[in-house]
Amino acid sequence: MPDSHSSLISPEELVMGAADIHAWLMAAVHGDMCEGFDAHVLASILAVGLADARERNCLPSETLGVGGVRLSQLVGQVFPSVHALFESFESQVEPILDEDESCLRDLLRRATTGEERELLLADMVARRAMAPNHLWQDLGLRSRRELSWLMERHFEPLASRNTGDMKWKKFLFRMICRDEGFRLCSVPVCAECDDFEDCFGDESGESRMARIRKGTD
């Protein structure tokens, strides 16, 4: 693999915009992928991760949170007809995690069945949760509802604890703090909090792919 970051995503297909990468990957889906939803989720995460890597001039492993070998294996299983274009990523080592991301990975991994694809999904969600937008946006999903479906399908023991429909990023980091014995706020009941909207308010907005397509991201 070339040393220059500018040539890390060199195949023509991987320098497309996020929306085009998503469509390209979806056309390469193979096998039982829950009527396409799981494939859509994986394609969405890969698409925004690859687009971000190109924009930041960094390794895809840095934006996706997984090393090249695991990424290549995932593509080979789900998008086999384009696997050859990802084989050059295999020299990318697993990324370094800070403490928050490491804790979030552990939290998500404990809520999976332990199957490798779910573990890899947990690791990618943890890395994308470090980005600044709503989590559903930084996963490349079309709406918060899709993120809720993802959580319910692959992280059900964790999702079932979000009984108040708290914003997912807020909820995940709140769970980390609880596990570590910290108290996030002094208000005994959420309904009494002046910052209620910050945790439970609207998460509408444009998807990352829509913004990228319009050139506003």
GROMACS .gro file of C-alpha atoms in nm:
model
  217
    1MET     CA    1   0.000   0.000   0.000
    2PRO     CA    2   0.137   0.349  -0.082
    3ASP     CA    3   0.272   0.559   0.205
    4SER     CA    4   0.108   0.882   0.091
    5HIS     CA    5  -0.227   0.949   0.257
    6SER     CA    6  -0.346   1.119  -0.061
    7SER     CA    7  -0.343   0.786  -0.244
    8LEU     CA    8  -0.495   0.568   0.028
    9ILE     CA    9  -0.837   0.561  -0.140
   10SER     CA   10  -0.705   0.540  -0.491
   11PRO     CA   11  -0.957   0.322  -0.685
   12GLU     CA   12  -1.195   0.540  -0.884
   13GLU     CA   13  -1.500   0.396  -0.709
   14LEU     CA   14  -1.373   0.502  -0.366
   15VAL     CA   15  -1.329   0.869  -0.451
   16MET     CA   16  -1.698   0.916  -0.522
   17GLY     CA   17  -1.920   1.105  -0.284
   18ALA     CA   18  -2.073   0.924   0.012
   19ALA     CA   19  -2.414   0.881  -0.153
   20ASP     CA   20  -2.256   0.730  -0.463
   21ILE     CA   21  -2.035   0.497  -0.256
   22HIS     CA   22  -2.347   0.381  -0.071
   23ALA     CA   23  -2.530   0.306  -0.397
   24TRP     CA   24  -2.222   0.132  -0.539
   25LEU     CA   25  -2.192  -0.090  -0.230
   26MET     CA   26  -2.562  -0.171  -0.224
   27ALA     CA   27  -2.538  -0.293  -0.583
   28ALA     CA   28  -2.271  -0.539  -0.464
   29VAL     CA   29  -2.473  -0.693  -0.176
   30HIS     CA   30  -2.473  -1.070  -0.156
   31GLY     CA   31  -2.638  -1.313   0.083
   32ASP     CA   32  -2.899  -1.290   0.358
   33MET     CA   33  -2.887  -0.933   0.488
   34CYS     CA   34  -3.224  -0.898   0.663
   35GLU     CA   35  -3.405  -0.777   0.351
   36GLY     CA   36  -3.131  -0.526   0.287
   37PHE     CA   37  -3.145  -0.326   0.612
   38ASP     CA   38  -2.818  -0.456   0.755
   39ALA     CA   39  -2.650  -0.407   0.419
   40HIS     CA   40  -2.784  -0.051   0.407
   41VAL     CA   41  -2.647   0.020   0.754
   42LEU     CA   42  -2.302  -0.118   0.673
   43ALA     CA   43  -2.293   0.057   0.335
   44SER     CA   44  -2.394   0.384   0.503
   45ILE     CA   45  -2.120   0.364   0.766
   46LEU     CA   46  -1.857   0.267   0.510
   47ALA     CA   47  -1.969   0.544   0.275
   48VAL     CA   48  -1.943   0.830   0.525
   49GLY     CA   49  -1.628   0.680   0.677
   50LEU     CA   50  -1.454   0.663   0.340
   51ALA     CA   51  -1.573   1.011   0.245
   52ASP     CA   52  -1.448   1.150   0.577
   53ALA     CA   53  -1.112   0.977   0.535
   54ARG     CA   54  -1.066   1.139   0.197
   55GLU     CA   55  -1.170   1.480   0.329
   56ARG     CA   56  -0.940   1.454   0.633
   57ASN     CA   57  -0.659   1.296   0.430
   58CYS     CA   58  -0.628   1.010   0.677
   59LEU     CA   59  -0.660   0.633   0.686
   60PRO     CA   60  -1.010   0.481   0.661
   61SER     CA   61  -0.927   0.285   0.976
   62GLU     CA   62  -0.919   0.619   1.159
   63THR     CA   63  -1.270   0.719   1.051
   64LEU     CA   64  -1.424   0.372   1.071
   65GLY     CA   65  -1.260   0.253   1.392
   66VAL     CA   66  -1.147  -0.086   1.258
   67GLY     CA   67  -0.828  -0.214   1.100
   68GLY     CA   68  -0.791  -0.305   0.736
   69VAL     CA   69  -0.803  -0.682   0.776
   70ARG     CA   70  -1.139  -0.677   0.952
   71LEU     CA   71  -1.274  -0.419   0.709
   72SER     CA   72  -1.165  -0.628   0.411
   73GLN     CA   73  -1.323  -0.941   0.559
   74LEU     CA   74  -1.652  -0.758   0.614
   75VAL     CA   75  -1.660  -0.631   0.257
   76GLY     CA   76  -1.578  -0.980   0.130
   77GLN     CA   77  -1.877  -1.124   0.317
   78VAL     CA   78  -2.135  -0.857   0.241
   79PHE     CA   79  -2.016  -0.684  -0.078
   80PRO     CA   80  -1.805  -0.958  -0.242
   81SER     CA   81  -1.800  -0.823  -0.596
   82VAL     CA   82  -1.606  -0.513  -0.483
   83HIS     CA   83  -1.383  -0.690  -0.231
   84ALA     CA   84  -1.070  -0.663  -0.447
   85LEU     CA   85  -1.078  -0.285  -0.415
   86PHE     CA   86  -1.054  -0.313  -0.035
   87GLU     CA   87  -0.771  -0.565  -0.021
   88SER     CA   88  -0.517  -0.282  -0.035
   89PHE     CA   89  -0.652  -0.162   0.303
   90GLU     CA   90  -0.537  -0.479   0.480
   91SER     CA   91  -0.206  -0.325   0.590
   92GLN     CA   92  -0.393  -0.068   0.802
   93VAL     CA   93  -0.354  -0.156   1.169
   94GLU     CA   94  -0.628  -0.134   1.428
   95PRO     CA   95  -0.670   0.230   1.537
   96ILE     CA   96  -0.571   0.364   1.878
   97LEU     CA   97  -0.867   0.421   2.112
   98ASP     CA   98  -0.903   0.685   2.379
   99GLU     CA   99  -1.067   0.596   2.709
  100ASP     CA  100  -1.416   0.713   2.616
  101GLU     CA  101  -1.420   0.518   2.290
  102SER     CA  102  -1.279   0.208   2.458
  103CYS     CA  103  -1.555   0.219   2.721
  104LEU     CA  104  -1.819   0.273   2.452
  105ARG     CA  105  -1.686  -0.023   2.253
  106ASP     CA  106  -1.710  -0.245   2.560
  107LEU     CA  107  -2.063  -0.126   2.633
  108LEU     CA  108  -2.182  -0.197   2.279
  109ARG     CA  109  -1.996  -0.527   2.248
  110ARG     CA  110  -2.154  -0.661   2.568
  111ALA     CA  111  -2.498  -0.602   2.412
  112THR     CA  112  -2.427  -0.815   2.103
  113THR     CA  113  -2.456  -1.187   2.044
  114GLY     CA  114  -2.078  -1.203   2.011
  115GLU     CA  115  -2.095  -1.272   1.637
  116GLU     CA  116  -1.802  -1.109   1.456
  117ARG     CA  117  -2.014  -0.891   1.229
  118GLU     CA  118  -2.194  -0.745   1.530
  119LEU     CA  119  -1.865  -0.689   1.713
  120LEU     CA  120  -1.729  -0.506   1.412
  121LEU     CA  121  -2.050  -0.301   1.391
  122ALA     CA  122  -2.011  -0.213   1.761
  123ASP     CA  123  -1.657  -0.092   1.700
  124MET     CA  124  -1.759   0.122   1.404
  125VAL     CA  125  -2.054   0.274   1.592
  126ALA     CA  126  -1.821   0.359   1.881
  127ARG     CA  127  -1.578   0.538   1.652
  128ARG     CA  128  -1.849   0.727   1.466
  129ALA     CA  129  -1.998   0.833   1.802
  130MET     CA  130  -1.683   1.040   1.855
  131ALA     CA  131  -1.787   1.267   1.563
  132PRO     CA  132  -1.975   1.592   1.638
  133ASN     CA  133  -2.316   1.545   1.472
  134HIS     CA  134  -2.619   1.341   1.577
  135LEU     CA  135  -2.509   0.978   1.583
  136TRP     CA  136  -2.755   0.877   1.310
  137GLN     CA  137  -2.604   1.143   1.085
  138ASP     CA  138  -2.244   1.038   1.145
  139LEU     CA  139  -2.341   0.677   1.073
  140GLY     CA  140  -2.470   0.794   0.734
  141LEU     CA  141  -2.827   0.687   0.814
  142ARG     CA  142  -3.135   0.857   0.677
  143SER     CA  143  -3.309   0.925   1.008
  144ARG     CA  144  -3.294   0.873   1.382
  145ARG     CA  145  -3.555   0.601   1.339
  146GLU     CA  146  -3.308   0.394   1.139
  147LEU     CA  147  -3.060   0.421   1.426
  148SER     CA  148  -3.329   0.300   1.667
  149TRP     CA  149  -3.395   0.000   1.441
  150LEU     CA  150  -3.021  -0.069   1.434
  151MET     CA  151  -2.995  -0.053   1.813
  152GLU     CA  152  -3.302  -0.272   1.863
  153ARG     CA  153  -3.179  -0.532   1.614
  154HIS     CA  154  -2.813  -0.563   1.710
  155PHE     CA  155  -2.784  -0.419   2.062
  156GLU     CA  156  -3.123  -0.513   2.207
  157PRO     CA  157  -3.018  -0.553   2.575
  158LEU     CA  158  -2.880  -0.200   2.562
  159ALA     CA  159  -3.161  -0.054   2.351
  160SER     CA  160  -3.423  -0.188   2.591
  161ARG     CA  161  -3.274   0.029   2.866
  162ASN     CA  162  -3.348   0.348   2.675
  163THR     CA  163  -3.705   0.352   2.801
  164GLY     CA  164  -3.737   0.730   2.781
  165ASP     CA  165  -3.625   0.750   2.417
  166MET     CA  166  -3.323   0.959   2.509
  167LYS     CA  167  -3.102   1.074   2.223
  168TRP     CA  168  -2.881   0.776   2.144
  169LYS     CA  169  -2.544   0.945   2.183
  170LYS     CA  170  -2.653   1.099   2.514
  171PHE     CA  171  -2.787   0.762   2.626
  172LEU     CA  172  -2.470   0.570   2.535
  173PHE     CA  173  -2.240   0.807   2.717
  174ARG     CA  174  -2.476   0.816   3.013
  175MET     CA  175  -2.450   0.436   3.033
  176ILE     CA  176  -2.070   0.461   3.032
  177CYS     CA  177  -2.075   0.707   3.319
  178ARG     CA  178  -2.311   0.485   3.516
  179ASP     CA  179  -2.083   0.187   3.463
  180GLU     CA  180  -1.787   0.392   3.584
  181GLY     CA  181  -1.977   0.514   3.890
  182PHE     CA  182  -2.013   0.879   3.787
  183ARG     CA  183  -2.327   1.090   3.830
  184LEU     CA  184  -2.403   1.299   3.523
  185CYS     CA  185  -2.647   1.546   3.672
  186SER     CA  186  -2.805   1.643   4.001
  187VAL     CA  187  -3.168   1.657   3.887
  188PRO     CA  188  -3.356   1.353   4.027
  189VAL     CA  189  -3.620   1.343   3.751
  190CYS     CA  190  -3.552   1.427   3.386
  191ALA     CA  191  -3.884   1.609   3.348
  192GLU     CA  192  -3.765   1.864   3.607
  193CYS     CA  193  -3.446   1.945   3.416
  194ASP     CA  194  -3.399   2.279   3.240
  195ASP     CA  195  -3.189   2.101   2.975
  196PHE     CA  196  -3.451   1.837   2.893
  197GLU     CA  197  -3.443   1.919   2.522
  198ASP     CA  198  -3.068   1.859   2.511
  199CYS     CA  199  -3.119   1.493   2.603
  200PHE     CA  200  -3.466   1.419   2.464
  201GLY     CA  201  -3.539   1.684   2.203
  202ASP     CA  202  -3.579   1.661   1.829
  203GLU     CA  203  -3.304   1.494   1.626
  204SER     CA  204  -3.432   1.590   1.285
  205GLY     CA  205  -3.217   1.735   1.011
  206GLU     CA  206  -3.054   1.640   0.686
  207SER     CA  207  -2.864   1.318   0.651
  208ARG     CA  208  -2.489   1.345   0.599
  209MET     CA  209  -2.526   1.201   0.249
  210ALA     CA  210  -2.783   1.461   0.152
  211ARG     CA  211  -2.557   1.737   0.279
  212ILE     CA  212  -2.253   1.595   0.099
  213ARG     CA  213  -2.454   1.559  -0.222
  214LYS     CA  214  -2.550   1.928  -0.202
  215GLY     CA  215  -2.194   2.029  -0.115
  216THR     CA  216  -2.287   2.182   0.222
  217ASP     CA  217  -2.095   1.943   0.448
   0.00000   0.00000   0.00000
